[in-house]
C-alpha cells in the first residue's frame, strides 16, 4: 500500500515560488500602470485639444467684441460690471479692468432721467427681464452721450440667472439713420407722385386722342354731307331764280334737267339723314365721355347687329373716294343685347382700316360675314389688301402704332376697338391674314 507523504518544501523551492509570485504581480502592476499612463496621455492630448479649442473660441469672441461698433456690458445679478467691450472702453475712456466689479451706474451720466433709468435697469437685471430704454452714458470728455440700450438677462447652462448683457447704440446715429430714411422716403413719395402725374397726363393724352379719333369719323361724314347740301342749295337758288323770271315751261324743264334738280331732290333726304346720324354719333360720344367721368352705367340694349353693320359700312364707304365691291354673308336681322355705341365704333374702325388697306387695289373688295352659335356672334371683315406683316401683327393693337402717313392715321383705331371689345362688350377682337390674301378681323360678341 502506498502512503502519501506531503512533499517536503525546501528553502530553494520557497525562494523560487516567491520569485515567480513577485514577477507575476510586478508584471500585473506594470501592465496596470501602463494602462493608466496611456489613459493619462490620452486625456492629456484631449485636454490640450480642448484648451486649444477654448482659446480659439475665446479669441473669436474677443475679436467679435472688439469689432462691435455697439457698446456691450456684461453684469452680474447685482448689476456689477463683469466685462465690457472695446467700444465702451473707447467711449468712456476707462479700461475693462478699471470697470470690473464697479456698479453699472458708474457708466451713466447724472442727469435725472439717467438716474431713474439706471434704478429701473438694476431692478430689471435682478428680475431677469428684458428692457429697452434710452440712457445717457458718460463719455471721455464727461459728456452725456444718449444711447438706445437693450438689456437682456443671461443664464448659465443650468438655467441659473447670471446677470444681464447690455448693448447700446448712440441715438445720434439712429436719429441720423432715421432722418436719412425719412429723406429717402420723401424722395420716393415725390417720384411716385411725379410718376402718377405723368401716367395721368399720358392717359389723359390717350383719352383726348381717342376721343378726337372717334369724333373724326362722324364729323367728316357730316362735313361731306354739308358741302354737298351747300352745292345743292346754289343749284336750287339758280333754279328758283329762273322760275321767277317767267320763262316758258320748256325752258324751265331744260334748266331743271341741266341742274339735275330731280336727282338732287332725291339725294337730299339721305344727306340730311346721314348728317343727323353723324350728329347723333357725336352726341353719343360726348355722352359717353360724360359717363366716363361718372362710371357705373350699364348701357346694354337690344340692337339689330345687321343694321348696325350696314350703317357702319355705309358711313365708311360714303366718305371714301373708292367704291369697293362689298360682299355680305349674313342674316337679314340679328338682335343681340349689347352696347350699340361701342359696337358701332368697333365696326367703323375695322371697316375704315379695310378701306384704307384696299385704296390702291385695282379691284378693291370687302367681305363681311356674320355667323352665330349658341353663345357667340362672330363678325368677320376681310379685305383684299396686302395683309399685315408678321412683324406688324405683334403691334397693331398697341396705342399709336400706325403704318399710315402722318395726318392719316393716329394708330388708335385698333387699340380703342380692342379695349371696347374685350372690356366693355365682354367679347374679343382678333386679327389674321386670310390664306387667299388680305387681312381678316374677327369680332366676337356674346350672343345674348
Ligand atoms: N385691314 C388691314 N390691312 C392691313 N393692315 C392693317 C389693317 N388694319 C390695320 N392694319 C395695320 O394696323 C395699324 C394700326 O391700325 P389702327 O386702326 O390702330 O390705326 P391706323 O388705322 O393706322 O390709324 P387710326 O385708326 O388711328 O386712324 C395700321 O396702321 C395698319 O398698319
Ligand atoms: Mg384705323
JSON list of C-alpha atoms and ligand atoms in Angstrom, two decimals, residues 209 213-214 216-217 349-358 381-389 392-393 395-405 407-417 431-433 438-441, ligand 1:
[
{"chain": "A", "resi": 209, "resn": "UNK", "atom": "CA", "xyz": [-56.51, 111.47, -78.76]},
{"chain": "A", "resi": 213, "resn": "UNK", "atom": "CA", "xyz": [-60.13, 109.90, -83.28]},
{"chain": "A", "resi": 214, "resn": "UNK", "atom": "CA", "xyz": [-63.70, 108.75, -82.70]},
{"chain": "A", "resi": 216, "resn": "UNK", "atom": "CA", "xyz": [-63.28, 112.47, -86.58]},
{"chain": "A", "resi": 217, "resn": "UNK", "atom": "CA", "xyz": [-65.39, 109.92, -88.47]},
{"chain": "A", "resi": 349, "resn": "UNK", "atom": "CA", "xyz": [-62.75, 101.32, -87.16]},
{"chain": "A", "resi": 350, "resn": "UNK", "atom": "CA", "xyz": [-62.49, 97.87, -88.76]},
{"chain": "A", "resi": 351, "resn": "UNK", "atom": "CA", "xyz": [-64.30, 98.98, -91.90]},
{"chain": "A", "resi": 352, "resn": "UNK", "atom": "CA", "xyz": [-62.18, 102.13, -92.17]},
{"chain": "A", "resi": 353, "resn": "UNK", "atom": "CA", "xyz": [-58.97, 100.09, -91.86]},
{"chain": "A", "resi": 354, "resn": "UNK", "atom": "CA", "xyz": [-60.20, 97.67, -94.55]},
{"chain": "A", "resi": 355, "resn": "UNK", "atom": "CA", "xyz": [-61.00, 100.63, -96.77]},
{"chain": "A", "resi": 356, "resn": "UNK", "atom": "CA", "xyz": [-57.53, 102.13, -96.21]},
{"chain": "A", "resi": 357, "resn": "UNK", "atom": "CA", "xyz": [-55.91, 98.78, -96.98]},
{"chain": "A", "resi": 358, "resn": "UNK", "atom": "CA", "xyz": [-57.56, 98.49, -100.38]},
{"chain": "A", "resi": 381, "resn": "UNK", "atom": "CA", "xyz": [-64.38, 91.71, -92.02]},
{"chain": "A", "resi": 382, "resn": "UNK", "atom": "CA", "xyz": [-61.96, 90.75, -94.72]},
{"chain": "A", "resi": 383, "resn": "UNK", "atom": "CA", "xyz": [-60.31, 92.91, -97.35]},
{"chain": "A", "resi": 384, "resn": "UNK", "atom": "CA", "xyz": [-58.20, 92.12, -100.40]},
{"chain": "A", "resi": 385, "resn": "UNK", "atom": "CA", "xyz": [-55.31, 94.40, -99.47]},
{"chain": "A", "resi": 386, "resn": "UNK", "atom": "CA", "xyz": [-51.74, 93.35, -98.88]},
{"chain": "A", "resi": 387, "resn": "UNK", "atom": "CA", "xyz": [-52.43, 91.94, -95.41]},
{"chain": "A", "resi": 388, "resn": "UNK", "atom": "CA", "xyz": [-50.38, 92.52, -92.25]},
{"chain": "A", "resi": 389, "resn": "UNK", "atom": "CA", "xyz": [-46.71, 91.52, -91.97]},
{"chain": "A", "resi": 392, "resn": "UNK", "atom": "CA", "xyz": [-46.59, 94.39, -87.55]},
{"chain": "A", "resi": 393, "resn": "UNK", "atom": "CA", "xyz": [-49.00, 91.73, -86.39]},
{"chain": "A", "resi": 395, "resn": "UNK", "atom": "CA", "xyz": [-48.02, 95.68, -82.60]},
{"chain": "A", "resi": 396, "resn": "UNK", "atom": "CA", "xyz": [-51.26, 96.54, -84.39]},
{"chain": "A", "resi": 397, "resn": "UNK", "atom": "CA", "xyz": [-53.30, 96.63, -81.15]},
{"chain": "A", "resi": 398, "resn": "UNK", "atom": "CA", "xyz": [-50.75, 98.88, -79.40]},
{"chain": "A", "resi": 399, "resn": "UNK", "atom": "CA", "xyz": [-51.71, 102.54, -78.90]},
{"chain": "A", "resi": 400, "resn": "UNK", "atom": "CA", "xyz": [-50.28, 104.89, -81.54]},
{"chain": "A", "resi": 401, "resn": "UNK", "atom": "CA", "xyz": [-48.96, 102.08, -83.72]},
{"chain": "A", "resi": 402, "resn": "UNK", "atom": "CA", "xyz": [-49.58, 103.06, -87.31]},
{"chain": "A", "resi": 403, "resn": "UNK", "atom": "CA", "xyz": [-48.02, 102.44, -90.68]},
{"chain": "A", "resi": 404, "resn": "UNK", "atom": "CA", "xyz": [-50.05, 105.23, -92.24]},
{"chain": "A", "resi": 405, "resn": "UNK", "atom": "CA", "xyz": [-48.60, 108.63, -93.12]},
{"chain": "A", "resi": 407, "resn": "UNK", "atom": "CA", "xyz": [-52.13, 113.06, -90.61]},
{"chain": "A", "resi": 408, "resn": "UNK", "atom": "CA", "xyz": [-53.84, 109.97, -91.93]},
{"chain": "A", "resi": 409, "resn": "UNK", "atom": "CA", "xyz": [-53.57, 107.50, -89.08]},
{"chain": "A", "resi": 410, "resn": "UNK", "atom": "CA", "xyz": [-53.18, 108.02, -85.36]},
{"chain": "A", "resi": 411, "resn": "UNK", "atom": "CA", "xyz": [-52.75, 104.33, -84.57]},
{"chain": "A", "resi": 412, "resn": "UNK", "atom": "CA", "xyz": [-55.60, 104.38, -82.09]},
{"chain": "A", "resi": 413, "resn": "UNK", "atom": "CA", "xyz": [-58.39, 102.66, -84.02]},
{"chain": "A", "resi": 414, "resn": "UNK", "atom": "CA", "xyz": [-57.47, 99.07, -83.14]},
{"chain": "A", "resi": 415, "resn": "UNK", "atom": "CA", "xyz": [-56.27, 99.94, -79.65]},
{"chain": "A", "resi": 416, "resn": "UNK", "atom": "CA", "xyz": [-59.63, 101.53, -78.84]},
{"chain": "A", "resi": 417, "resn": "UNK", "atom": "CA", "xyz": [-61.58, 98.79, -80.58]},
{"chain": "A", "resi": 431, "resn": "UNK", "atom": "CA", "xyz": [-56.54, 89.72, -86.49]},
{"chain": "A", "resi": 432, "resn": "UNK", "atom": "CA", "xyz": [-55.04, 87.31, -89.01]},
{"chain": "A", "resi": 433, "resn": "UNK", "atom": "CA", "xyz": [-54.16, 87.15, -92.66]},
{"chain": "A", "resi": 438, "resn": "UNK", "atom": "CA", "xyz": [-55.72, 90.39, -97.30]},
{"chain": "A", "resi": 439, "resn": "UNK", "atom": "CA", "xyz": [-56.37, 90.93, -93.62]},
{"chain": "A", "resi": 440, "resn": "UNK", "atom": "CA", "xyz": [-59.21, 89.29, -91.71]},
{"chain": "A", "resi": 441, "resn": "UNK", "atom": "CA", "xyz": [-60.51, 90.78, -88.47]},
{"chain": "B", "resi": 1, "resn": "LIG", "atom": "N1", "xyz": [-57.14, 95.69, -92.79]},
{"chain": "B", "resi": 1, "resn": "LIG", "atom": "C1", "xyz": [-55.85, 95.95, -92.60]},
{"chain": "B", "resi": 1, "resn": "LIG", "atom": "N2", "xyz": [-54.92, 95.58, -93.51]},
{"chain": "B", "resi": 1, "resn": "LIG", "atom": "C2", "xyz": [-53.61, 95.83, -93.33]},
{"chain": "B", "resi": 1, "resn": "LIG", "atom": "N3", "xyz": [-53.10, 96.45, -92.24]},
{"chain": "B", "resi": 1, "resn": "LIG", "atom": "C3", "xyz": [-53.98, 96.83, -91.28]},
{"chain": "B", "resi": 1, "resn": "LIG", "atom": "C4", "xyz": [-55.38, 96.61, -91.41]},
{"chain": "B", "resi": 1, "resn": "LIG", "atom": "N4", "xyz": [-55.97, 97.09, -90.30]},
{"chain": "B", "resi": 1, "resn": "LIG", "atom": "C5", "xyz": [-54.99, 97.61, -89.52]},
{"chain": "B", "resi": 1, "resn": "LIG", "atom": "N5", "xyz": [-53.80, 97.46, -90.11]},
{"chain": "B", "resi": 1, "resn": "LIG", "atom": "C6", "xyz": [-52.50, 97.91, -89.59]},
{"chain": "B", "resi": 1, "resn": "LIG", "atom": "O1", "xyz": [-52.63, 98.19, -88.21]},
{"chain": "B", "resi": 1, "resn": "LIG", "atom": "C7", "xyz": [-52.21, 99.52, -87.96]},
{"chain": "B", "resi": 1, "resn": "LIG", "atom": "C8", "xyz": [-52.99, 100.06, -86.79]},
{"chain": "B", "resi": 1, "resn": "LIG", "atom": "O2", "xyz": [-54.33, 100.22, -87.11]},
{"chain": "B", "resi": 1, "resn": "LIG", "atom": "P1", "xyz": [-55.20, 101.25, -86.32]},
{"chain": "B", "resi": 1, "resn": "LIG", "atom": "O3", "xyz": [-56.57, 101.21, -86.80]},
{"chain": "B", "resi": 1, "resn": "LIG", "atom": "O4", "xyz": [-54.98, 101.03, -84.87]},
{"chain": "B", "resi": 1, "resn": "LIG", "atom": "O5", "xyz": [-54.50, 102.63, -86.64]},
{"chain": "B", "resi": 1, "resn": "LIG", "atom": "P2", "xyz": [-54.49, 103.41, -88.02]},
{"chain": "B", "resi": 1, "resn": "LIG", "atom": "O6", "xyz": [-55.57, 102.88, -88.90]},
{"chain": "B", "resi": 1, "resn": "LIG", "atom": "O7", "xyz": [-53.11, 103.40, -88.54]},
{"chain": "B", "resi": 1, "resn": "LIG", "atom": "O8", "xyz": [-54.84, 104.85, -87.54]},
{"chain": "B", "resi": 1, "resn": "LIG", "atom": "P3", "xyz": [-56.28, 105.33, -87.00]},
{"chain": "B", "resi": 1, "resn": "LIG", "atom": "O9", "xyz": [-57.19, 104.16, -86.99]},
{"chain": "B", "resi": 1, "resn": "LIG", "atom": "O10", "xyz": [-55.98, 105.80, -85.62]},
{"chain": "B", "resi": 1, "resn": "LIG", "atom": "O11", "xyz": [-56.69, 106.40, -87.88]},
{"chain": "B", "resi": 1, "resn": "LIG", "atom": "C9", "xyz": [-52.42, 100.24, -89.26]},
{"chain": "B", "resi": 1, "resn": "LIG", "atom": "O12", "xyz": [-51.60, 101.39, -89.38]},
{"chain": "B", "resi": 1, "resn": "LIG", "atom": "C10", "xyz": [-52.02, 99.16, -90.27]},
{"chain": "B", "resi": 1, "resn": "LIG", "atom": "O13", "xyz": [-50.62, 99.07, -90.38]}
]
